[in-house]
Coordinates of C-alpha atoms and ligand atoms in Angstrom, one line a residue:
M199 CA -17.2 -61.0 -25.1
K200 CA -14.6 -58.8 -26.8
R201 CA -17.2 -56.0 -27.0
A202 CA -17.9 -56.4 -23.3
L203 CA -14.2 -56.1 -22.4
V204 CA -13.8 -53.0 -24.5
Y205 CA -16.8 -51.5 -22.7
L206 CA -15.4 -52.5 -19.3
G207 CA -12.1 -50.9 -20.2
F208 CA -13.8 -47.7 -21.2
V209 CA -15.8 -47.5 -18.0
L210 CA -12.7 -48.1 -15.9
L211 CA -10.8 -45.4 -17.8
L212 CA -13.6 -42.9 -17.3
G213 CA -13.8 -43.8 -13.6
G214 CA -10.1 -43.4 -13.2
L215 CA -10.2 -40.0 -14.9
L216 CA -13.1 -38.9 -12.7
L217 CA -11.3 -40.0 -9.5
A218 CA -8.1 -38.3 -10.5
S219 CA -9.8 -35.0 -11.2
C220 CA -11.8 -35.3 -7.9
S221 CA -8.7 -35.9 -5.8
E222 CA -6.9 -33.2 -7.6
N223 CA -9.7 -30.7 -6.8
Q224 CA -9.4 -31.6 -3.2
M225 CA -5.7 -30.8 -3.0
T226 CA -5.3 -27.9 -5.4
D227 CA -6.0 -24.2 -5.2
K228 CA -7.6 -22.2 -8.0
K229 CA -4.4 -22.2 -10.1
G230 CA -3.9 -26.0 -9.7
N231 CA -1.0 -25.7 -7.2
Y232 CA -1.8 -28.0 -4.4
D233 CA 1.5 -27.7 -2.6
W234 CA 1.4 -24.0 -1.9
A235 CA -2.2 -24.1 -0.8
K236 CA -1.4 -26.7 1.8
K237 CA 1.6 -24.7 3.0
R238 CA -0.5 -21.6 3.3
A239 CA -3.1 -23.5 5.3
A240 CA -0.3 -24.9 7.6
M241 CA 1.0 -21.3 8.0
V242 CA -2.5 -20.1 9.1
Q243 CA -2.8 -23.0 11.5
Q244 CA 0.5 -22.0 13.0
L245 CA -0.7 -18.4 13.3
R246 CA -3.7 -19.7 15.2
V247 CA -1.5 -21.6 17.6
Y248 CA 0.6 -18.4 18.1
G249 CA -2.6 -16.6 19.2
I250 CA -3.8 -14.8 16.1
E251 CA -7.5 -15.1 16.3
D252 CA -8.8 -12.4 14.0
E253 CA -10.6 -14.4 11.3
R254 CA -10.5 -11.6 8.7
V255 CA -6.7 -11.4 9.0
L256 CA -6.3 -15.2 8.9
K257 CA -8.5 -15.3 5.8
A258 CA -6.3 -12.7 4.1
M259 CA -3.2 -14.6 5.1
N260 CA -4.7 -17.7 3.6
T261 CA -5.7 -15.9 0.4
V262 CA -2.6 -13.9 -0.6
W263 CA 0.1 -16.0 -2.4
R264 CA 3.1 -15.1 -0.3
H265 CA 5.4 -17.1 -2.6
K266 CA 4.5 -14.9 -5.6
F267 CA 5.9 -11.8 -3.8
I268 CA 9.3 -13.3 -3.2
P269 CA 11.6 -12.7 -6.2
E270 CA 12.2 -16.0 -8.0
E271 CA 15.9 -16.0 -7.2
Y272 CA 15.2 -16.1 -3.4
L273 CA 12.3 -18.5 -3.6
G274 CA 14.5 -21.5 -2.9
V275 CA 16.5 -19.9 0.0
V276 CA 14.0 -20.6 2.8
P277 CA 10.4 -22.0 2.6
P278 CA 8.1 -19.0 1.8
Y279 CA 5.4 -20.1 4.2
G280 CA 7.6 -20.8 7.2
N281 CA 7.4 -18.5 10.2
H282 CA 10.6 -16.6 9.4
P283 CA 11.5 -13.5 7.4
C284 CA 12.3 -14.1 3.7
R285 CA 15.0 -12.4 1.7
I286 CA 13.8 -10.2 -1.2
G287 CA 17.1 -8.8 -2.4
Y288 CA 18.9 -5.4 -1.7
D289 CA 19.5 -6.6 1.9
Q290 CA 15.8 -6.4 2.6
T291 CA 13.3 -9.0 3.9
I292 CA 9.6 -9.6 4.2
S293 CA 8.7 -10.0 7.8
Q294 CA 7.8 -13.4 9.2
P295 CA 4.1 -14.2 8.7
Y296 CA 3.4 -13.9 12.5
I297 CA 4.6 -10.2 12.5
V298 CA 2.6 -9.4 9.3
A299 CA -0.5 -10.9 10.9
Y300 CA 0.1 -9.3 14.3
M301 CA 0.7 -5.8 13.0
T302 CA -2.3 -6.1 10.6
K303 CA -4.5 -7.3 13.4
K304 CA -3.4 -4.4 15.7
L305 CA -4.5 -1.9 13.1
N306 CA -8.0 -3.4 12.9
I307 CA -8.4 -2.4 9.2
Q308 CA -11.9 -1.9 8.0
T309 CA -13.2 -2.1 4.4
G310 CA -12.8 1.2 2.5
E311 CA -10.2 2.7 4.9
K312 CA -7.3 4.6 3.5
V313 CA -4.0 3.0 4.7
L314 CA -0.4 4.2 4.1
E315 CA 2.4 1.7 4.3
I316 CA 6.0 2.8 4.6
G317 CA 8.4 0.2 3.1
T318 CA 6.6 -1.7 0.3
G319 CA 9.4 -4.2 0.0
S320 CA 8.0 -7.2 -1.9
G321 CA 4.4 -5.8 -1.8
Y322 CA 3.2 -8.7 0.4
Q323 CA 2.0 -6.6 3.3
A324 CA 0.3 -4.2 0.9
A325 CA -1.6 -7.2 -0.6
I326 CA -2.8 -8.3 2.8
L327 CA -4.1 -4.8 3.5
A328 CA -5.8 -4.7 0.1
E329 CA -7.3 -8.1 0.8
L330 CA -8.9 -6.6 3.9
G331 CA -10.6 -4.0 1.7
A332 CA -8.3 -1.1 2.4
E333 CA -7.4 1.6 -0.1
V334 CA -3.6 1.1 0.0
Y335 CA -0.8 3.6 -0.6
S336 CA 2.7 2.3 -0.2
I337 CA 6.1 4.0 -0.3
E338 CA 9.4 2.2 -1.1
I339 CA 12.8 3.9 -1.3
I340 CA 14.6 1.3 -3.4
P341 CA 13.3 1.8 -7.0
E342 CA 14.0 -1.9 -8.0
L343 CA 11.9 -3.2 -5.1
A344 CA 9.1 -0.7 -5.9
N345 CA 9.1 -2.0 -9.5
H346 CA 9.1 -5.6 -8.3
A347 CA 6.2 -4.9 -5.9
R348 CA 4.1 -3.1 -8.6
K349 CA 4.6 -6.1 -10.9
A350 CA 3.8 -8.7 -8.3
L351 CA 0.8 -6.7 -7.0
T352 CA -0.6 -6.4 -10.5
I353 CA -0.1 -10.1 -11.4
E354 CA -1.7 -11.2 -8.2
G355 CA -4.8 -8.9 -8.8
Y356 CA -4.0 -6.0 -6.5
E357 CA -3.4 -3.4 -9.2
Q358 CA -5.4 -0.9 -7.2
V359 CA -2.6 -0.6 -4.7
K360 CA -0.6 2.6 -5.3
V361 CA 3.2 2.3 -5.0
L362 CA 5.3 5.4 -4.8
T363 CA 9.1 5.3 -5.2
G364 CA 10.2 7.7 -2.6
D365 CA 11.2 8.6 0.9
G366 CA 8.7 7.4 3.5
Y367 CA 9.8 10.1 6.0
K368 CA 7.8 12.6 3.9
G369 CA 4.6 10.4 3.8
W370 CA 2.2 11.0 0.9
P371 CA 0.5 14.3 1.7
E372 CA -1.5 14.3 -1.5
H373 CA -3.5 11.3 -0.3
S374 CA -3.6 12.2 3.4
P375 CA -5.2 12.0 5.9
F376 CA -5.0 8.3 6.5
D377 CA -7.1 6.1 8.7
A378 CA -4.1 3.9 9.5
I379 CA -0.3 3.9 8.8
I380 CA 1.9 0.9 9.0
V381 CA 5.7 1.3 9.0
T382 CA 7.6 -1.8 8.1
C383 CA 11.2 -0.4 8.6
A384 CA 12.5 1.0 11.8
P385 CA 13.1 4.8 12.3
E386 CA 14.9 6.1 15.4
D387 CA 12.1 8.5 16.2
I388 CA 8.4 8.8 15.2
P389 CA 8.4 10.6 11.9
Q390 CA 6.4 13.8 12.5
A391 CA 5.2 14.0 8.9
L392 CA 3.4 10.7 9.3
V393 CA 1.8 11.8 12.5
N394 CA 0.5 14.9 10.7
Q395 CA -1.0 12.7 7.9
L396 CA -3.0 10.6 10.3
K397 CA -6.7 11.2 10.5
E398 CA -8.3 12.2 13.8
G399 CA -9.0 8.8 15.5
G400 CA -6.4 7.2 13.1
R401 CA -3.9 4.5 14.2
M402 CA -0.3 4.0 13.4
I403 CA 2.0 1.0 14.1
L404 CA 5.7 1.1 13.7
P405 CA 8.9 -0.5 15.0
L406 CA 11.0 2.1 16.8
G407 CA 14.7 2.1 17.6
I408 CA 18.1 1.2 16.3
Y409 CA 19.4 -1.9 18.0
I410 CA 16.7 -2.6 20.5
Q411 CA 13.4 -2.1 18.8
R412 CA 9.8 -2.2 20.0
L413 CA 6.6 -2.0 18.1
V414 CA 4.7 1.2 19.1
I415 CA 1.0 1.8 18.5
L416 CA -0.2 5.4 18.2
R417 CA -3.7 6.8 18.1
K418 CA -4.6 10.4 17.3
K419 CA -7.3 11.6 19.8
S420 CA -8.4 15.2 19.9
G421 CA -5.3 16.2 18.0
R422 CA -3.1 14.5 20.7
I423 CA -1.1 11.3 20.3
E424 CA -1.6 8.3 22.6
K425 CA 1.3 5.9 22.5
V426 CA 1.5 2.3 23.6
D427 CA 4.6 0.2 23.6
D428 CA 4.2 -3.4 22.3
L429 CA 6.3 -6.4 21.3
R430 CA 10.1 -6.4 20.9
V431 CA 11.0 -6.8 17.3
R432 CA 13.8 -6.7 14.7
F433 CA 13.2 -4.7 11.5
V434 CA 15.5 -3.3 8.9
P435 CA 16.3 0.4 9.5
M436 CA 14.2 3.2 7.9
V437 CA 16.9 4.9 5.9
R438 CA 17.2 8.6 5.0
Ligands
SAH22 N1 6.5 -4.6 4.0 C1 7.4 -5.3 3.2 C2 8.7 -5.6 3.8 C3 9.5 -4.4 4.2 S1 11.2 -4.5 4.4 C4 6.9 -6.6 2.6 O1 5.7 -6.9 2.8 O2 7.6 -7.2 1.8 C5 11.4 -2.8 4.7 C6 11.4 -2.0 3.5 O3 11.5 -0.6 3.8 C7 12.6 -2.2 2.5 O4 12.1 -2.6 1.3 C8 13.3 -0.9 2.5 O5 13.9 -0.6 1.3 C9 12.2 0.1 2.8 N2 12.6 1.4 3.4 C10 13.7 1.7 4.2 N3 13.7 3.0 4.5 C11 12.7 3.6 3.8 C12 12.3 4.9 3.6 N4 12.9 5.9 4.2 N5 11.2 5.1 2.8 C13 10.5 4.1 2.2 N6 10.9 2.8 2.3 C14 12.0 2.6 3.1

């Protein structure tokens, strides 16, 4: 009888452990953090509701750990997966997920394309581009943010992204021409150096203006630039 009870106890314990590990697997992502994975899924769901239908972009947004790109001291300020910008220090922010997804979708990035980003900030947008298979070059003018982004990108497995501390107005001529350019700070006028570094057939998206800003999408065709105005937006200024 005593033996049977011990046996039963053992079976129950084993069953309990098995159940616990199964339910944990269902709720956790690969590093065992179930909460963030759920929040990411909710963010992607919200992006769908807002009309982002590009499955590749949605998959990238679901894969990249946005909370790992927000410096720790700002992580508690607002929820990292909410649809709002997040502070990253030095008076800068990562754009809200909708804008990141929208701009990325508009560029229609293909695997192996060379993409230049101006305004690395946290490194989050660069990681999304890398997740889509792009060869990413990113320029950040604030050295501390460039360092933070390099570190976060490496920790999160995007060490192939090249980050330059420098002035985005000059672009990165050594690596030009680019298939696509994304500018995540707002200049007053379209920087000519960036247009020059765009490949024939290349696309560029940028917020333009000081107080009233609009996203502008450019395409280089037969050496000429086609320009389409898009959404009204609010970005930090592209400084000189
Ligand atoms: N894409 C970023 C967010 C960018 S915020 C992310 O995913 O986190 C805009 C960034 O542009 C800021 O970090 C700001 O320092 C940078 N910036 C402003 N003017 C710049 C310039 N002339 N050259 C390069 N970066 C610039």
